[in-house]
Coordinates of C-alpha atoms and ligand atoms in Angstrom, one line a residue:
X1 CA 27.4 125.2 154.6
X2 CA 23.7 124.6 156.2
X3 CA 24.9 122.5 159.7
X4 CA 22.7 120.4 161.8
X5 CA 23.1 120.5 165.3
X6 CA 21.9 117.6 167.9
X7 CA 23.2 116.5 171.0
X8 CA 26.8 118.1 170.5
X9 CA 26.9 116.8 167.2
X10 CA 27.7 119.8 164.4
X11 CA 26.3 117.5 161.0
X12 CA 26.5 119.3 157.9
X13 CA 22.9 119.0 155.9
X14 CA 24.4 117.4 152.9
X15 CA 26.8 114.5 152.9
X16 CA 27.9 112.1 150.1
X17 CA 26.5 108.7 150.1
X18 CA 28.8 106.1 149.0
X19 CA 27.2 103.1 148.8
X20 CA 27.4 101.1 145.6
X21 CA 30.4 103.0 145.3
X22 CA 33.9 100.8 145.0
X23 CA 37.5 100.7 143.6
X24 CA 38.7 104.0 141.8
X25 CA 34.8 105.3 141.5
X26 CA 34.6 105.7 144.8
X27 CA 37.9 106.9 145.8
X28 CA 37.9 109.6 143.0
X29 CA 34.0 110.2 144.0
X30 CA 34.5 111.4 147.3
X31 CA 37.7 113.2 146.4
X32 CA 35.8 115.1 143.9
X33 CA 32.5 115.5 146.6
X34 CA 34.9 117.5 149.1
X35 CA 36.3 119.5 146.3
X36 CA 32.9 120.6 145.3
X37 CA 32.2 121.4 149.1
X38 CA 30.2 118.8 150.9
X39 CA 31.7 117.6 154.2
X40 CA 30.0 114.8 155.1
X41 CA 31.2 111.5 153.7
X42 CA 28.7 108.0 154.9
X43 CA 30.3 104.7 154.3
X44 CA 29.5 101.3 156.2
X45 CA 31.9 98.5 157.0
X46 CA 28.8 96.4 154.7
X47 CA 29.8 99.0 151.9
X48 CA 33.5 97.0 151.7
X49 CA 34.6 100.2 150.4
X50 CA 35.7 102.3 153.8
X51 CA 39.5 101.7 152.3
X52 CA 38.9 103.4 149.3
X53 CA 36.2 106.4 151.0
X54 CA 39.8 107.2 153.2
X55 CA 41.7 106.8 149.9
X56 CA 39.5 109.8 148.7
X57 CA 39.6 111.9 152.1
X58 CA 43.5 112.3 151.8
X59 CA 43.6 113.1 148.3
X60 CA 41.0 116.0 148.4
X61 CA 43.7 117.5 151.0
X62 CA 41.0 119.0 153.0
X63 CA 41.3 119.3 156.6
X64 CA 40.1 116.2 158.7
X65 CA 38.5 118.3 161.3
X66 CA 36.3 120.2 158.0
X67 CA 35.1 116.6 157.4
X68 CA 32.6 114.9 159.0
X69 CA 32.6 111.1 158.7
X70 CA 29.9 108.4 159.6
X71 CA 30.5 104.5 159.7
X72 CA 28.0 101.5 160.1
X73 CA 28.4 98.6 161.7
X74 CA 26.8 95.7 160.4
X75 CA 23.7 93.8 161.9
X76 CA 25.1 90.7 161.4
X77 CA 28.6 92.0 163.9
X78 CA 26.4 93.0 167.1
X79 CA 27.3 90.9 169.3
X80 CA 30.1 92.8 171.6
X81 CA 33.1 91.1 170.9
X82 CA 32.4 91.3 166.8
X83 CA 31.0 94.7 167.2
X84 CA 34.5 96.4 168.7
X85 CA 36.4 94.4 166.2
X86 CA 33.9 95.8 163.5
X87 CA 34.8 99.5 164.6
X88 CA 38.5 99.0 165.0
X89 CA 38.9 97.5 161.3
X90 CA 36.5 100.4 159.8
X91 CA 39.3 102.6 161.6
X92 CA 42.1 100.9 160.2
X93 CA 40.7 100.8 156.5
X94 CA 39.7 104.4 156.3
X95 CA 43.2 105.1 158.2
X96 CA 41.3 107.8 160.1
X97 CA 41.0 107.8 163.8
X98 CA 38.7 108.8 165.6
X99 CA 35.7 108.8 163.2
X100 CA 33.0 111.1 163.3
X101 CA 29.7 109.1 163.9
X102 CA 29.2 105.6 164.1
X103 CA 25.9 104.2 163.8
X104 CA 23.9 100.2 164.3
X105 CA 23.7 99.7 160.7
X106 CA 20.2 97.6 160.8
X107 CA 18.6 96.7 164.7
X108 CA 19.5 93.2 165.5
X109 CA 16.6 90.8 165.1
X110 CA 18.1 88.7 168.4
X111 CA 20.5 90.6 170.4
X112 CA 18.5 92.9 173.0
X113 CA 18.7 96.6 172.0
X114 CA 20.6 97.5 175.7
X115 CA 23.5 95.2 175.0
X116 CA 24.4 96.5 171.5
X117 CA 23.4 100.0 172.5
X118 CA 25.8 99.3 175.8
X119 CA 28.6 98.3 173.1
X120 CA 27.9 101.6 171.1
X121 CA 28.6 103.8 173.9
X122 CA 31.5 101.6 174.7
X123 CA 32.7 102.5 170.9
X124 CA 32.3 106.3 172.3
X125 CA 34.3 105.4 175.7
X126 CA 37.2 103.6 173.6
X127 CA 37.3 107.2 172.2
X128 CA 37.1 105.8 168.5
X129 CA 34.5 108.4 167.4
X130 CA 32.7 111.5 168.7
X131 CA 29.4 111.0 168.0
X132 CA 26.9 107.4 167.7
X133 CA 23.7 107.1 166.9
X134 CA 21.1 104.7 164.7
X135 CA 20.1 103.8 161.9
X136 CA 16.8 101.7 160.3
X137 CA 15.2 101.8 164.5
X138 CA 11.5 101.9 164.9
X139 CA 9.7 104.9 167.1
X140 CA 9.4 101.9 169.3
X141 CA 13.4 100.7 169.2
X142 CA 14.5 104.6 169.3
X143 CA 12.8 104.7 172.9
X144 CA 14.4 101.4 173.8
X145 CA 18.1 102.9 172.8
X146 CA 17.3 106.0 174.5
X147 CA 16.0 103.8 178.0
X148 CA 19.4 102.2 177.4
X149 CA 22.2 104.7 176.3
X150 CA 24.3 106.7 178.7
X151 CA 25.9 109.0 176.0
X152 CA 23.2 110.9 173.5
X153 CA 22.2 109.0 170.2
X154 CA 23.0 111.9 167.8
X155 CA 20.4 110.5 164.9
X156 CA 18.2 108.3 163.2
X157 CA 19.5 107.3 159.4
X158 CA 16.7 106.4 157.4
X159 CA 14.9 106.3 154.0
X160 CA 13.5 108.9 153.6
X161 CA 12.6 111.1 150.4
X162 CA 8.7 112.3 148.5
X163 CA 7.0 109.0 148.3
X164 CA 7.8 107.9 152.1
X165 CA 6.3 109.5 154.6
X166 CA 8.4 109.4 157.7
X167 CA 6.5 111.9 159.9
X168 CA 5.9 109.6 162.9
X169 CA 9.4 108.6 163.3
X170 CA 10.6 112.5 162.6
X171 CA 8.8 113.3 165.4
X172 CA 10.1 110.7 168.2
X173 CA 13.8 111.4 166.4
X174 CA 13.4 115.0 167.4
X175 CA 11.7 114.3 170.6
X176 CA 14.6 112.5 171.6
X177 CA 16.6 115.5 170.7
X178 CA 17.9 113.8 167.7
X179 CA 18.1 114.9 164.3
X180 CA 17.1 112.9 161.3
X181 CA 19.4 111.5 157.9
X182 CA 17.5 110.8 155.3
X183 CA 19.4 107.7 153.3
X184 CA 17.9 107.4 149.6
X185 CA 17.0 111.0 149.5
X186 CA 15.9 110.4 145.6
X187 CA 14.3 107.2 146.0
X188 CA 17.5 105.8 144.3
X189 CA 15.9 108.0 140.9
X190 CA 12.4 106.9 140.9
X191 CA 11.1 110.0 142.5
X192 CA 13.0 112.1 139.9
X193 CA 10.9 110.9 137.3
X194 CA 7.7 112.2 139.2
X195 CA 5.8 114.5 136.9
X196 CA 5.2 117.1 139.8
X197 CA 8.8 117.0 140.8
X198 CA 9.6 117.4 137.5
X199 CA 7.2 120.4 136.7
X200 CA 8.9 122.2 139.7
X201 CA 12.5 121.4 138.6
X202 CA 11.5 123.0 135.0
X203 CA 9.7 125.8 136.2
X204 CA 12.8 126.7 138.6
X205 CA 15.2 125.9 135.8
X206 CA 16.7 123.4 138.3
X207 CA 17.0 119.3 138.4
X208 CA 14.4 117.3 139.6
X209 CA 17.1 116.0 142.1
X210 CA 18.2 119.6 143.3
X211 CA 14.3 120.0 144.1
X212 CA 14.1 117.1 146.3
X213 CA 17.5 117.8 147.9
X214 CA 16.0 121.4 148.7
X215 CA 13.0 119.9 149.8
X216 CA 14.6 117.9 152.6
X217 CA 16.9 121.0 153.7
X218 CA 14.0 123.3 154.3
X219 CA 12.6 120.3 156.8
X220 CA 13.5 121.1 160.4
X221 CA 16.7 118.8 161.5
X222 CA 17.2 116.9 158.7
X223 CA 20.5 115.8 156.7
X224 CA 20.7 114.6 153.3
X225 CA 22.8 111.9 151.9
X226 CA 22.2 111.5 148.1
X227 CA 24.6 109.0 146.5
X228 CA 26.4 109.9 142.6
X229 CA 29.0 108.0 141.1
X230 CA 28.5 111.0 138.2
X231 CA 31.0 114.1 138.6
X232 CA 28.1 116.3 137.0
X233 CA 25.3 114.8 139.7
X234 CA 27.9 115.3 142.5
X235 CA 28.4 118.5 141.4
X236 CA 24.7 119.7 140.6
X237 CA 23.3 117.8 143.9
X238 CA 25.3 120.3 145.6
X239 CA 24.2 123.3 144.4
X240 CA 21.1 123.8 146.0
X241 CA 21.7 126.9 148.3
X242 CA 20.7 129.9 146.0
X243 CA 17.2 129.1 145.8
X244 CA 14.6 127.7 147.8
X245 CA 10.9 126.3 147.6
X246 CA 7.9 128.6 149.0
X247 CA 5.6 127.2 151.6
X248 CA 3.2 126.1 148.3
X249 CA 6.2 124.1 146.6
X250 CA 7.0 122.4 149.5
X251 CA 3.4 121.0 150.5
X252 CA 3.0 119.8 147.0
X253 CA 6.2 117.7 147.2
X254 CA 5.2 116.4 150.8
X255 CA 1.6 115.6 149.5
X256 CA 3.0 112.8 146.7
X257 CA 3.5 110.4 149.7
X258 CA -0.3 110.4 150.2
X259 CA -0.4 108.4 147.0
X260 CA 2.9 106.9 146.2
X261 CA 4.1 104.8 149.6
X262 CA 6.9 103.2 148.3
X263 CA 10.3 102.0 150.1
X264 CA 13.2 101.3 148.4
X265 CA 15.4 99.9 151.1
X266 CA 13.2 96.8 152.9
X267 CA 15.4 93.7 153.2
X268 CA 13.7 91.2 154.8
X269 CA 16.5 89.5 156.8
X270 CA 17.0 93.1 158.7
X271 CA 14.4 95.3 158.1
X272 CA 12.5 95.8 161.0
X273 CA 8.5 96.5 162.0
X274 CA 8.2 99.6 160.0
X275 CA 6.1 102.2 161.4
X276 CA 5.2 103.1 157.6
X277 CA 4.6 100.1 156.3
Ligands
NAP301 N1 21.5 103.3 156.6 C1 21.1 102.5 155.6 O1 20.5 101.4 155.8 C2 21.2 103.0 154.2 C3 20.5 102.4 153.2 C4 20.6 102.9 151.9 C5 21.5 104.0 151.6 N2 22.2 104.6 152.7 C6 23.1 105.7 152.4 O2 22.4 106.7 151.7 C7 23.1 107.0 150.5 C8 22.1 107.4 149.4 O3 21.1 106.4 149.2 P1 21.1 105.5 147.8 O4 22.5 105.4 147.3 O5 20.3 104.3 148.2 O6 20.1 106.3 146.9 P2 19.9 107.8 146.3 O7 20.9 108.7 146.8 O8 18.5 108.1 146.6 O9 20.0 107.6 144.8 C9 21.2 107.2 144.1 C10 20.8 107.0 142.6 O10 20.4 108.3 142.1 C11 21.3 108.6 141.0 N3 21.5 110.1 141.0 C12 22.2 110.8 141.9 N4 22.2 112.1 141.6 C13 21.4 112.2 140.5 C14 21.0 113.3 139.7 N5 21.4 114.6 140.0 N6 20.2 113.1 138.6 C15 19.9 111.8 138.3 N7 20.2 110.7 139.0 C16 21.0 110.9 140.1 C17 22.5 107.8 141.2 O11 23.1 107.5 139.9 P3 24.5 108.1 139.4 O12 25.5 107.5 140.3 O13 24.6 107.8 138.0 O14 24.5 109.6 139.7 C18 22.0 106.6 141.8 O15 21.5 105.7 140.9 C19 23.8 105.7 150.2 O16 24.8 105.9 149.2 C20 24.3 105.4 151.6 O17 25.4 106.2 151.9 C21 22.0 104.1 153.9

C-alpha cells in the first residue's frame, strides 16, 4: 500500500470516503473497503454516520493499528467547549479511542483561527488522536493555523480532482510540510464522463475512475478519498497499482482544468474565500 508521510503522520494514499453513506450501506461499505485492502476510512461527526463507520471497522476484523481513521468536526461546534464535546462523542460513536486524524471540518466564519486551532491541539494533548490537521483552509488560513499551532497540522482536505485546479494551495500545503487529501476525487462522477478521461480509461482497458484515482497517486503528497456505496466501485477504485500513466497521460488529465473550473463542494454558509474561485 502506497503511504504518505507528513509530519509523523504515515497516511495511506487511498482511503474510503463515507459520506452520504448511512445505516447498513455504510456499515457493510467500509467492512467490505478494508477487505478489499484500503486502510484509510474518513467520516465526520456532520456525516451522522461515525456509529455505523465503527460498526464496519470491527466487523472487517482487521487490526486497528492497520487502519487509519480521520474525523471532522463541524464548523458550526468550534467554539472550545462544543468542539471537545464534538471529539469525545465522535470517539464514543465509532467506539474507537484514540482516532487517527481529526480535522476543522469547514474554517469558522467568526471564531478566530488561533482559538479553534488552540482547541485542535488541545484534542491532540487530551490524547484522543495522533494526528490533526484541516480541511476546506485558504493558502491564507493555512498560514494563520500554522502561526498558531504548536503540534504539526498533518494536512489540508480538499476538493480536489481534473476540473479543479488546486496548484496554489498544493504548494503552501507542502510548504508547510503538509500533505494534501483530495475530497471528491471524481468530481462526485462528472469528471468520469469527460471524453478524454474516458479515451484513456478505454485505451488502458481501465475505468474512467481508476484513471483519475491514478492520476492523483502519481501527484507528489497527495491522498485520495473516493466515496462508493457500490461493492464493484469499491472494489475497482482500488485496484489501481499495476499500471500507471506516462508523463503525456498525466498532463493531458491536468490540462482539462484549464477549461472546465468547476467545484462541486461550495456551500455558501462555510465555504470560505477560495483561492480558485
Ligand atoms: N472535507 C470536506 O469538506 C469533504 C467534502 C466532500 C467530501 N469529503 C470526503 O470525500 C469523500 C469523497 O467525496 P464525494 O463523496 O463528495 O465524491 P466522489 O468520491 O468524487 O464521488 C462519489 C460518487 O462517485 C460514484 N462512484 C464512485 N466510484 C465510482 C466508479 N468506479 N464508477 C462510477 N461512479 C463511481 C459514487 O457512486 P456509487 O456510490 O454508486 O459508487 C458517488 O456518486 C466523501 O465521501 C467524504 O469522505 C470531504
Amino acid at each position: 500500500m502506497q503511504v504518505v508521510e507528513a509530519h509523523g503522520a504515515k497516511i495511506p494514499a487511498i482511503g474510503f470516503g463515507t459520506w452520504n453513506l448511512d445505516g447498513e450501506t455504510c456499515a457493510r461499505g467500509v467492512a467490505a473497503a478494508l477487505d478489499i485492502g484500503y486502510r484509510h476510512v474518513d467520516t465526520a461527526a456532520g456525516y451522522r454516520n461515525e456509529d455505523r463507520v465503527g460498526e464496519g471497522i470491527r466487523a472487517a476484523g482487521v487490526p486497528r493499528e492497520e487502519i487509519f481513521l480521520t474525523t471532522k468536526v463541524a464548523p458550526e461546534e468550534l467554539e472550545e467547549k462544543a468542539f471537545l464535546a464534538s471529539v469525545e462523542r465522535s470517539l464514543k460513536l465509532l467506539r474507537i479511542d484514540p482516532v487517527d486524524l481529526v480535522l476543522i471540518h469547514w474554517p469558522s466564519k467568526t471564531i478566530p483561527v488561533a482559538d479553534t486551532i488552540a482547541t485542535l491541539n488541545k484534542v491532540k494533548q487530551n490524547g484522543w488522536t495522533r494526528h490533526i490537521g484541516v480541511s476546506n483552509f485558504t493558502v491564507k488560513l493555512l498560514d494563520e493555523a500554522w502561526a498558531a499551532t504548536d503540534e504539526p497540522l498533518v494536512t489540508n482536505q480538499c476538493e480536489y480532482h481534473p476540473y479543479l485546479n488546486q496548484d496554489k494551495l498544493r504548494a503552501a500545503c507542502f510548504g508547510h510540510g503538509m500533505c494534501f487529501t483530495a475530497f471528491s476525487p471524481l468530481g462526485r462522477q462528472v469528471v468520469l464522463q469527460d471524453p478524454i478521461i474516458v479515451a484513456l480509461a478505454k485505451k488502458k482497458g481501465r475505468t474512467p475512475a481508476q484513471i483519475v484515482i491514478r492520476w492523483d497517486l502519481q501527484q507528489q503528497g497527495t491522498i485520495t478519498i473516493p466515496k462508493s456505496s457500490n461493492p464493484e466501485h469499491i472494489r475497482s477504485n482500488f485496484d489501481v497499482f499495476s499500471f500507471s500513466l506516462d508523463d503525456g497521460e498525466m498532463a493531458a488529465i491536468t490540462a482539462l482544468s484549464k477549461t472546465h473550473m468547476q467545484r462541486v463542494a461550495n456551500p455558501p454558509a462555510v465555504a470560505p474565500d477560495w483561492d480558485t474561485k
